[in-house]
Amino acid sequence: AARAPARRRRAASMRKQGGAGAGAGGVVYALFGKPIDPDALLQEGKALYAAGERMQGYKKFEKALDADVLRLETRQELLYCCMACNAAFGDVEIAKQFLRDMNVAGLKYEVALLDSGLMPMETSALMRNQLKKFAAGELKSSGTVQREIFESTRRAGEPVVQTPQRMGDLDLMNLDVAGDTSSEMGAIAQRVVGLVVLSIVGFVALFQGGLQFLQ
């Protein structure tokens, strides 16, 4: 009988400690907010996207990507969903950025399109074609192409020669300017030579005329 009050006191003490812990947790949530649940946000975003609220769904996907703990499969699907949203918006550059991150995370573009478990990508055929070419590596910048050529040539042990693979508009402009400059220089040189010859002929004619006058 004497032990019963002691057990009740210990139980009361544990309830007090639990209440203090819950209070501390409430303070943390009040200051920093509840931890992000990326899987829940993913499902909420997909539901909004299916209902036609693409921008609201996109915001859910972006917020889920900021989670401190994120499983690889969830990250892959979130990146795909962000790419699909921007493709639907018509923003090809942002869609390419998410496509690149998606590939880095291990989810290939062609594989994602064939996965029926992922959110459907609703966009134009032109956008699909651009993303497909980008994923295949056909739309590379000139700097990327030059760097790849430099690295492959260096690995092969051959002398590195920088040769442009594609001539842009600026190169064509420089080429035209160089051609015009060379033709102008040639015309100037011809004029100078002509003036020199005329000067010599005129000097000789004047000299002979002076001699005849003196005679």
Coordinates of N, CA and C in Angstrom, one line a residue:
A1 N 0.8 -1.2 0.0 CA 0.0 0.0 0.0 C 0.9 1.2 0.0
A2 N 2.0 1.1 0.7 CA 2.9 2.3 0.8 C 3.6 2.6 -0.5
R3 N 3.7 1.5 -1.4 CA 4.4 1.7 -2.7 C 3.5 2.4 -3.7
A4 N 2.1 2.3 -3.5 CA 1.2 2.9 -4.5 C 1.4 4.4 -4.6
P5 N 1.5 5.2 -3.5 CA 1.7 6.6 -3.7 C 3.0 6.9 -4.4
A6 N 4.0 6.1 -4.2 CA 5.3 6.4 -4.8 C 5.2 6.2 -6.3
R7 N 4.5 5.1 -6.7 CA 4.3 4.9 -8.2 C 3.5 6.0 -8.8
R8 N 2.5 6.5 -8.1 CA 1.7 7.6 -8.6 C 2.5 8.9 -8.7
R9 N 3.5 9.1 -7.8 CA 4.3 10.3 -7.8 C 5.2 10.2 -9.0
R10 N 5.8 9.0 -9.3 CA 6.7 8.8 -10.5 C 5.9 9.0 -11.8
A11 N 4.7 8.5 -11.8 CA 3.9 8.6 -13.0 C 3.6 10.1 -13.3
A12 N 3.3 10.8 -12.2 CA 3.0 12.3 -12.3 C 4.2 13.0 -12.8
S13 N 5.4 12.6 -12.2 CA 6.7 13.3 -12.6 C 7.0 13.0 -14.1
M14 N 6.7 11.8 -14.6 CA 6.9 11.5 -16.0 C 6.0 12.3 -16.9
R15 N 4.7 12.4 -16.5 CA 3.8 13.2 -17.3 C 4.2 14.7 -17.3
K16 N 4.7 15.2 -16.3 CA 5.2 16.6 -16.3 C 6.4 16.7 -17.2
Q17 N 7.3 15.8 -17.2 CA 8.5 15.8 -18.1 C 8.0 15.8 -19.6
G18 N 7.0 14.9 -19.8 CA 6.5 14.8 -21.2 C 5.8 16.1 -21.6
G19 N 5.1 16.7 -20.7 CA 4.5 18.0 -21.0 C 5.5 19.0 -21.3
A20 N 6.6 19.0 -20.6 CA 7.7 20.0 -20.8 C 8.3 19.8 -22.2
G21 N 8.5 18.5 -22.5 CA 9.1 18.2 -23.8 C 8.2 18.6 -25.0
A22 N 6.9 18.4 -24.8 CA 5.9 18.8 -25.8 C 5.9 20.3 -25.9
G23 N 6.0 21.0 -24.8 CA 6.0 22.4 -24.8 C 7.2 23.0 -25.6
A24 N 8.4 22.3 -25.4 CA 9.6 22.7 -26.1 C 9.4 22.5 -27.6
G25 N 8.8 21.3 -27.9 CA 8.6 21.1 -29.3 C 7.7 22.1 -29.9
G26 N 6.6 22.5 -29.2 CA 5.7 23.6 -29.7 C 6.5 24.9 -29.9
V27 N 7.4 25.2 -29.0 CA 8.2 26.4 -29.2 C 9.0 26.4 -30.5
V28 N 9.6 25.2 -30.7 CA 10.5 25.0 -31.9 C 9.6 25.2 -33.2
Y29 N 8.4 24.5 -33.2 CA 7.5 24.6 -34.3 C 7.1 26.1 -34.6
A30 N 6.9 26.8 -33.5 CA 6.4 28.2 -33.6 C 7.5 29.0 -34.2
L31 N 8.8 28.7 -33.9 CA 9.9 29.5 -34.4 C 10.3 29.2 -35.8
F32 N 10.4 27.9 -36.1 CA 10.9 27.4 -37.4 C 9.8 26.8 -38.3
G33 N 8.7 26.5 -37.8 CA 7.7 25.8 -38.5 C 7.9 24.3 -38.5
K34 N 6.9 23.5 -38.9 CA 7.0 22.1 -38.9 C 7.9 21.6 -40.0
P35 N 8.6 20.5 -39.7 CA 9.5 20.0 -40.8 C 8.7 19.7 -42.1
I36 N 9.4 19.9 -43.2 CA 8.8 19.6 -44.5 C 8.7 18.1 -44.7
D37 N 7.5 17.7 -45.2 CA 7.2 16.3 -45.5 C 7.2 16.3 -47.1
P38 N 8.3 15.9 -47.7 CA 8.4 16.0 -49.2 C 7.4 15.1 -49.9
D39 N 7.2 13.9 -49.3 CA 6.3 12.9 -49.9 C 4.8 13.5 -49.9
A40 N 4.5 14.1 -48.8 CA 3.1 14.6 -48.7 C 2.9 15.8 -49.7
L41 N 4.0 16.7 -49.8 CA 3.9 17.8 -50.7 C 3.9 17.3 -52.1
L42 N 4.6 16.2 -52.4 CA 4.6 15.7 -53.8 C 3.2 15.2 -54.2
Q43 N 2.5 14.6 -53.3 CA 1.1 14.1 -53.6 C 0.2 15.3 -53.7
E44 N 0.3 16.3 -52.8 CA -0.5 17.5 -52.9 C -0.3 18.2 -54.3
G45 N 1.0 18.3 -54.7 CA 1.3 19.0 -55.9 C 0.8 18.2 -57.1
K46 N 0.9 16.9 -57.1 CA 0.3 16.1 -58.2 C -1.2 16.3 -58.3
A47 N -1.9 16.3 -57.2 CA -3.3 16.5 -57.2 C -3.7 17.9 -57.7
L48 N -3.0 18.9 -57.4 CA -3.2 20.3 -57.9 C -3.0 20.3 -59.4
Y49 N -1.9 19.7 -59.8 CA -1.6 19.6 -61.3 C -2.7 18.9 -62.0
A50 N -3.2 17.8 -61.5 CA -4.2 17.1 -62.2 C -5.5 17.9 -62.2
A51 N -5.7 18.8 -61.3 CA -6.9 19.6 -61.2 C -6.8 20.9 -62.1
G52 N -5.6 21.0 -62.7 CA -5.4 22.2 -63.6 C -4.7 23.4 -62.9
E53 N -4.4 23.2 -61.6 CA -3.7 24.3 -60.8 C -2.2 24.0 -60.9
R54 N -1.7 24.2 -62.1 CA -0.3 23.8 -62.3 C 0.7 24.7 -61.5
M55 N 0.4 26.0 -61.4 CA 1.4 26.9 -60.7 C 1.4 26.5 -59.2
Q56 N 0.2 26.3 -58.6 CA 0.1 25.9 -57.2 C 0.8 24.6 -57.0
G57 N 0.6 23.6 -57.9 CA 1.4 22.3 -57.8 C 2.9 22.5 -57.9
Y58 N 3.3 23.4 -58.8 CA 4.7 23.7 -59.0 C 5.3 24.2 -57.7
K59 N 4.6 25.1 -57.0 CA 5.1 25.6 -55.8 C 5.3 24.6 -54.7
K60 N 4.3 23.6 -54.7 CA 4.5 22.5 -53.8 C 5.7 21.7 -54.1
F61 N 6.0 21.4 -55.3 CA 7.2 20.6 -55.7 C 8.5 21.4 -55.3
E62 N 8.5 22.7 -55.6 CA 9.7 23.4 -55.2 C 9.9 23.4 -53.7
K63 N 8.8 23.6 -53.0 CA 9.0 23.6 -51.5 C 9.5 22.2 -51.0
A64 N 9.0 21.1 -51.6 CA 9.4 19.8 -51.2 C 10.9 19.6 -51.5
L65 N 11.4 20.2 -52.5 CA 12.9 20.0 -52.8 C 13.7 20.7 -51.8
D66 N 13.2 21.6 -51.0 CA 13.9 22.2 -49.9 C 14.0 21.4 -48.6
A67 N 13.4 20.2 -48.6 CA 13.4 19.4 -47.4 C 14.8 19.0 -47.0
D68 N 15.1 18.9 -45.7 CA 16.4 18.5 -45.3 C 16.7 17.1 -45.6
V69 N 15.7 16.2 -45.4 CA 15.8 14.8 -45.7 C 15.0 14.4 -46.9
L70 N 15.6 13.9 -47.9 CA 14.9 13.7 -49.2 C 15.4 12.4 -49.8
R71 N 14.5 11.4 -49.9 CA 14.8 10.1 -50.6 C 15.2 10.4 -52.0
L72 N 16.0 9.5 -52.6 CA 16.5 9.7 -54.0 C 15.3 9.6 -54.9
E73 N 14.4 8.6 -54.7 CA 13.3 8.4 -55.6 C 12.3 9.6 -55.6
T74 N 12.2 10.1 -54.4 CA 11.3 11.3 -54.2 C 11.9 12.5 -54.9
R75 N 13.2 12.7 -54.8 CA 13.9 13.8 -55.5 C 13.8 13.7 -57.0
Q76 N 14.0 12.5 -57.5 CA 13.9 12.2 -58.9 C 12.5 12.6 -59.4
E77 N 11.5 12.2 -58.7 CA 10.1 12.5 -59.2 C 9.8 14.0 -59.0
L78 N 10.3 14.6 -58.0 CA 10.1 16.0 -57.8 C 10.7 16.8 -59.0
L79 N 11.9 16.5 -59.3 CA 12.6 17.2 -60.4 C 11.9 17.0 -61.7
Y80 N 11.4 15.7 -61.9 CA 10.6 15.5 -63.1 C 9.3 16.3 -63.1
C81 N 8.6 16.4 -62.0 CA 7.4 17.2 -61.9 C 7.7 18.7 -62.2
C82 N 8.8 19.2 -61.7 CA 9.1 20.6 -61.9 C 9.4 20.8 -63.4
M83 N 10.1 19.8 -64.0 CA 10.4 19.9 -65.5 C 9.1 19.9 -66.2
A84 N 8.1 19.0 -65.9 CA 6.9 18.9 -66.6 C 6.0 20.2 -66.4
C85 N 6.1 20.8 -65.2 CA 5.3 22.1 -65.0 C 5.9 23.2 -65.9
N86 N 7.2 23.3 -65.9 CA 7.8 24.4 -66.8 C 7.6 24.1 -68.2
A87 N 7.6 22.9 -68.6 CA 7.3 22.6 -70.0 C 5.9 23.0 -70.3
A88 N 4.9 22.7 -69.4 CA 3.6 23.2 -69.6 C 3.4 24.7 -69.6
F89 N 4.3 25.4 -68.9 CA 4.3 26.8 -68.9 C 4.9 27.4 -70.2
G90 N 5.7 26.6 -70.9 CA 6.4 27.1 -72.1 C 7.7 27.6 -71.8
D91 N 8.2 27.5 -70.6 CA 9.6 28.0 -70.2 C 10.6 26.9 -70.5
V92 N 11.1 26.9 -71.7 CA 12.0 25.8 -72.1 C 13.4 25.8 -71.3
E93 N 13.9 27.0 -71.0 CA 15.2 27.1 -70.3 C 15.1 26.5 -68.9
I94 N 14.1 26.9 -68.1 CA 13.9 26.4 -66.8 C 13.7 24.9 -66.8
A95 N 12.9 24.4 -67.8 CA 12.6 23.0 -68.0 C 13.9 22.2 -68.3
K96 N 14.8 22.8 -69.0 CA 16.1 22.2 -69.3 C 16.9 22.1 -68.0
Q97 N 16.9 23.1 -67.2 CA 17.6 23.0 -65.9 C 17.2 21.9 -65.1
F98 N 15.9 21.7 -64.9 CA 15.4 20.6 -64.1 C 15.6 19.3 -64.8
L99 N 15.6 19.2 -66.1 CA 15.9 18.0 -66.8 C 17.4 17.6 -66.6
R100 N 18.3 18.6 -66.6 CA 19.7 18.3 -66.3 C 19.9 17.8 -64.9
D101 N 19.2 18.4 -63.9 CA 19.3 17.9 -62.5 C 18.7 16.5 -62.4
M102 N 17.6 16.3 -63.1 CA 17.0 15.0 -63.1 C 17.9 13.9 -63.6
N103 N 18.6 14.2 -64.7 CA 19.6 13.2 -65.2 C 20.7 13.0 -64.2
V104 N 21.2 14.1 -63.6 CA 22.2 13.9 -62.6 C 21.8 13.0 -61.4
A105 N 20.5 13.2 -61.1 CA 19.9 12.4 -60.0 C 19.7 10.9 -60.4
G106 N 19.8 10.6 -61.7 CA 19.8 9.2 -62.1 C 18.5 8.8 -62.8
L107 N 17.6 9.8 -63.1 CA 16.4 9.5 -63.9 C 16.5 10.1 -65.3
K108 N 16.5 9.2 -66.3 CA 16.7 9.6 -67.7 C 15.4 10.1 -68.2
Y109 N 15.5 11.0 -69.2 CA 14.3 11.6 -69.7 C 13.4 10.6 -70.4
E110 N 14.0 9.7 -71.2 CA 13.2 8.7 -72.0 C 12.5 7.8 -71.0
V111 N 13.2 7.4 -69.9 CA 12.7 6.5 -68.9 C 11.5 7.1 -68.2
A112 N 11.6 8.4 -67.9 CA 10.6 9.1 -67.2 C 9.3 9.2 -68.0
L113 N 9.5 9.4 -69.3 CA 8.3 9.5 -70.2 C 7.5 8.2 -70.3
L114 N 8.2 7.1 -70.1 CA 7.6 5.8 -70.3 C 7.1 5.3 -68.9
D115 N 7.3 6.0 -67.8 CA 6.9 5.5 -66.5 C 5.5 6.0 -66.3
S116 N 4.5 5.1 -66.3 CA 3.1 5.4 -66.1 C 2.8 5.9 -64.6
G117 N 3.7 5.6 -63.7 CA 3.5 6.1 -62.4 C 3.8 7.5 -62.1
L118 N 4.5 8.2 -63.1 CA 4.8 9.6 -62.9 C 3.7 10.4 -63.5
M119 N 3.7 11.7 -63.2 CA 2.7 12.7 -63.6 C 2.9 12.9 -65.1
P120 N 1.8 12.9 -65.9 CA 1.9 13.1 -67.3 C 2.4 14.5 -67.7
M121 N 3.2 14.6 -68.7 CA 3.8 15.9 -69.1 C 2.9 16.4 -70.2
E122 N 2.2 17.5 -70.0 CA 1.2 18.0 -70.9 C 1.8 19.3 -71.5
T123 N 2.3 19.1 -72.7 CA 3.0 20.3 -73.4 C 2.9 20.0 -74.9
S124 N 3.5 21.0 -75.6 CA 3.4 20.9 -77.1 C 4.5 19.9 -77.6
A125 N 4.2 19.5 -78.9 CA 5.2 18.6 -79.5 C 6.5 19.3 -79.7
L126 N 6.5 20.6 -80.0 CA 7.8 21.3 -80.1 C 8.6 21.3 -78.9
M127 N 7.9 21.5 -77.7 CA 8.6 21.5 -76.4 C 9.2 20.1 -76.2
R128 N 8.4 19.1 -76.4 CA 8.9 17.7 -76.3 C 10.1 17.4 -77.1
N129 N 10.1 17.9 -78.4 CA 11.2 17.7 -79.3 C 12.5 18.4 -78.8
Q130 N 12.3 19.7 -78.3 CA 13.5 20.4 -77.8 C 14.1 19.7 -76.5
L131 N 13.2 19.3 -75.6 CA 13.7 18.6 -74.4 C 14.4 17.2 -74.8
K132 N 13.8 16.6 -75.8 CA 14.4 15.3 -76.2 C 15.8 15.5 -76.8
K133 N 16.0 16.5 -77.6 CA 17.3 16.8 -78.2 C 18.2 17.3 -77.1
F134 N 17.8 18.1 -76.2 CA 18.6 18.5 -75.1 C 19.1 17.3 -74.3
A135 N 18.2 16.4 -74.0 CA 18.5 15.2 -73.2 C 19.5 14.3 -74.0
A136 N 19.4 14.3 -75.3 CA 20.4 13.5 -76.1 C 21.7 14.2 -76.3
G137 N 21.8 15.4 -75.8 CA 23.1 16.1 -75.9 C 23.4 16.8 -77.2
E138 N 22.3 17.0 -78.1 CA 22.5 17.6 -79.4 C 22.6 19.1 -79.3
L139 N 21.9 19.7 -78.3 CA 21.9 21.1 -78.1 C 23.0 21.5 -77.1
K140 N 24.2 21.4 -77.5 CA 25.3 21.8 -76.6 C 25.8 23.2 -77.0
S141 N 26.3 23.9 -76.0 CA 26.9 25.2 -76.3 C 28.2 25.0 -77.0
S142 N 28.7 26.1 -77.6 CA 30.0 26.0 -78.3 C 31.1 25.8 -77.3
G143 N 31.0 26.4 -76.1 CA 32.0 26.3 -75.1 C 32.1 24.8 -74.6
T144 N 31.0 24.1 -74.5 CA 31.0 22.7 -74.1 C 31.6 21.9 -75.2
V145 N 31.3 22.1 -76.4 CA 31.9 21.4 -77.5 C 33.4 21.6 -77.6
Q146 N 33.9 22.8 -77.4 CA 35.3 23.1 -77.5 C 36.0 22.4 -76.3
R147 N 35.4 22.4 -75.1 CA 36.0 21.8 -74.0 C 36.1 20.3 -74.1
E148 N 35.1 19.6 -74.7 CA 35.1 18.2 -74.9 C 36.2 17.8 -76.0
I149 N 36.3 18.7 -77.0 CA 37.4 18.4 -78.0 C 38.8 18.5 -77.4
F150 N 38.9 19.6 -76.6 CA 40.2 19.8 -75.9 C 40.6 18.6 -75.0
E151 N 39.6 18.2 -74.2 CA 39.9 17.1 -73.3 C 40.2 15.8 -74.0
S152 N 39.4 15.5 -75.1 CA 39.6 14.2 -75.8 C 41.0 14.2 -76.5
T153 N 41.3 15.4 -77.1 CA 42.6 15.5 -77.8 C 43.8 15.4 -76.8
R154 N 43.6 16.0 -75.6 CA 44.7 15.9 -74.6 C 44.9 14.5 -74.1
R155 N 43.8 13.8 -73.9 CA 43.9 12.4 -73.5 C 44.5 11.5 -74.6
A156 N 44.3 11.8 -75.8 CA 44.9 11.0 -76.9 C 46.4 11.4 -77.1
G157 N 46.9 12.4 -76.4 CA 48.3 12.8 -76.6 C 48.7 13.5 -77.8
E158 N 47.7 14.0 -78.5 CA 47.9 14.8 -79.7 C 48.0 16.2 -79.4
P159 N 48.7 17.0 -80.3 CA 48.8 18.5 -80.1 C 47.4 19.1 -80.1
V160 N 47.1 20.0 -79.2 CA 45.8 20.5 -79.1 C 45.7 21.7 -80.0
V161 N 44.7 21.6 -81.0 CA 44.5 22.6 -82.0 C 43.0 23.0 -81.8
Q162 N 42.8 24.3 -81.5 CA 41.5 24.8 -81.3 C 40.9 25.1 -82.7
T163 N 39.9 24.3 -83.1 CA 39.2 24.6 -84.4 C 37.8 24.8 -84.1
P164 N 37.2 25.9 -84.6 CA 35.7 26.1 -84.4 C 34.9 25.0 -85.1
Q165 N 33.9 24.4 -84.4 CA 33.1 23.4 -85.0 C 31.9 24.0 -85.7
R166 N 31.5 25.2 -85.3 CA 30.3 25.8 -85.9 C 30.5 27.3 -85.9
M167 N 30.3 27.9 -87.1 CA 30.6 29.3 -87.2 C 29.3 30.1 -87.0
G168 N 29.3 31.0 -86.0 CA 28.1 31.7 -85.6 C 28.1 33.0 -86.4
D169 N 27.0 33.8 -86.1 CA 26.8 35.0 -86.9 C 28.0 36.0 -86.6
L170 N 28.5 36.0 -85.4 CA 29.6 36.9 -85.1 C 30.8 36.6 -85.9
D171 N 31.1 35.3 -86.1 CA 32.2 34.8 -86.9 C 32.1 35.2 -88.3
L172 N 30.8 35.1 -88.8 CA 30.6 35.5 -90.2 C 30.8 37.0 -90.4
M173 N 30.3 37.8 -89.4 CA 30.6 39.2 -89.5 C 32.0 39.5 -89.5
N174 N 32.8 38.9 -88.6 CA 34.2 39.1 -88.6 C 34.9 38.7 -89.9
L175 N 34.4 37.6 -90.5 CA 34.9 37.2 -91.8 C 34.7 38.2 -92.9
D176 N 33.4 38.7 -92.9 CA 33.1 39.7 -93.9 C 33.9 41.0 -93.8
V177 N 34.1 41.4 -92.5 CA 34.9 42.6 -92.3 C 36.3 42.4 -92.7
A178 N 36.9 41.2 -92.4 CA 38.2 41.0 -92.8 C 38.4 41.0 -94.3
G179 N 37.4 40.4 -95.1 CA 37.4 40.4 -96.5 C 37.3 41.8 -97.1
D180 N 36.4 42.6 -96.5 CA 36.3 44.0 -97.0 C 37.6 44.8 -96.7
T181 N 38.2 44.6 -95.5 CA 39.4 45.3 -95.2 C 40.5 44.9 -96.2
S182 N 40.7 43.6 -96.5 CA 41.7 43.3 -97.4 C 41.5 43.8 -98.8
S183 N 40.3 43.9 -99.3 CA 40.0 44.5 -100.6 C 40.3 46.0 -100.6
E184 N 39.9 46.6 -99.5 CA 40.2 48.1 -99.4 C 41.7 48.4 -99.4
M185 N 42.4 47.5 -98.7 CA 43.9 47.7 -98.6 C 44.5 47.5 -100.0
G186 N 44.0 46.5 -100.8 CA 44.5 46.3 -102.1 C 44.2 47.5 -103.0
A187 N 43.0 48.1 -102.9 CA 42.7 49.3 -103.7 C 43.5 50.4 -103.3
I188 N 43.8 50.6 -102.1 CA 44.7 51.7 -101.6 C 46.1 51.6 -102.2
A189 N 46.6 50.3 -102.1 CA 47.9 50.1 -102.6 C 48.0 50.4 -104.1
Q190 N 47.0 50.0 -104.9 CA 46.9 50.3 -106.3 C 47.0 51.8 -106.6
R191 N 46.2 52.5 -105.8 CA 46.2 54.0 -105.9 C 47.5 54.6 -105.6
V192 N 48.2 54.1 -104.6 CA 49.5 54.6 -104.2 C 50.5 54.4 -105.3
V193 N 50.5 53.1 -105.9 CA 51.4 52.8 -107.0 C 51.1 53.7 -108.2
G194 N 49.9 53.9 -108.5 CA 49.5 54.7 -109.6 C 50.0 56.2 -109.5
L195 N 49.9 56.7 -108.2 CA 50.3 58.0 -108.0 C 51.8 58.2 -108.1
V196 N 52.6 57.1 -107.6 CA 54.0 57.1 -107.7 C 54.4 57.1 -109.2
V197 N 53.8 56.3 -110.0 CA 54.1 56.2 -111.4 C 53.8 57.5 -112.1
L198 N 52.7 58.1 -111.8 CA 52.3 59.4 -112.4 C 53.3 60.5 -112.0
S199 N 53.8 60.4 -110.8 CA 54.7 61.4 -110.3 C 56.1 61.3 -111.1
I200 N 56.5 60.0 -111.3 CA 57.8 59.8 -112.0 C 57.6 60.3 -113.5
V201 N 56.5 59.9 -114.1 CA 56.3 60.3 -115.5 C 56.2 61.8 -115.6
G202 N 55.5 62.4 -114.7 CA 55.4 63.9 -114.7 C 56.8 64.6 -114.5
F203 N 57.6 64.0 -113.6 CA 58.9 64.6 -113.3 C 59.8 64.5 -114.6
V204 N 59.8 63.3 -115.2 CA 60.6 63.1 -116.4 C 60.1 64.1 -117.5
A205 N 58.8 64.2 -117.7 CA 58.3 65.1 -118.7 C 58.7 66.5 -118.5
L206 N 58.5 66.9 -117.2 CA 58.9 68.3 -116.9 C 60.4 68.6 -117.1
F207 N 61.2 67.5 -116.7 CA 62.7 67.7 -116.9 C 63.1 67.8 -118.4
Q208 N 62.5 67.0 -119.2 CA 62.8 67.1 -120.6 C 62.3 68.4 -121.2
G209 N 61.1 68.8 -120.8 CA 60.6 70.1 -121.3 C 61.5 71.2 -120.9
G210 N 62.1 71.2 -119.7 CA 63.0 72.2 -119.2 C 64.3 72.3 -120.1
L211 N 64.8 71.0 -120.4 CA 66.0 71.0 -121.2 C 65.7 71.6 -122.6
Q212 N 64.6 71.2 -123.2 CA 64.2 71.8 -124.6 C 64.1 73.3 -124.5
F213 N 63.5 73.8 -123.4 CA 63.3 75.2 -123.3 C 64.7 75.9 -123.2
L214 N 65.6 75.3 -122.5 CA 66.9 76.0 -122.4 C 67.7 75.9 -123.7
Q215 N 67.5 74.9 -124.5 CA 68.2 74.8 -125.7 C 67.6 75.9 -126.7

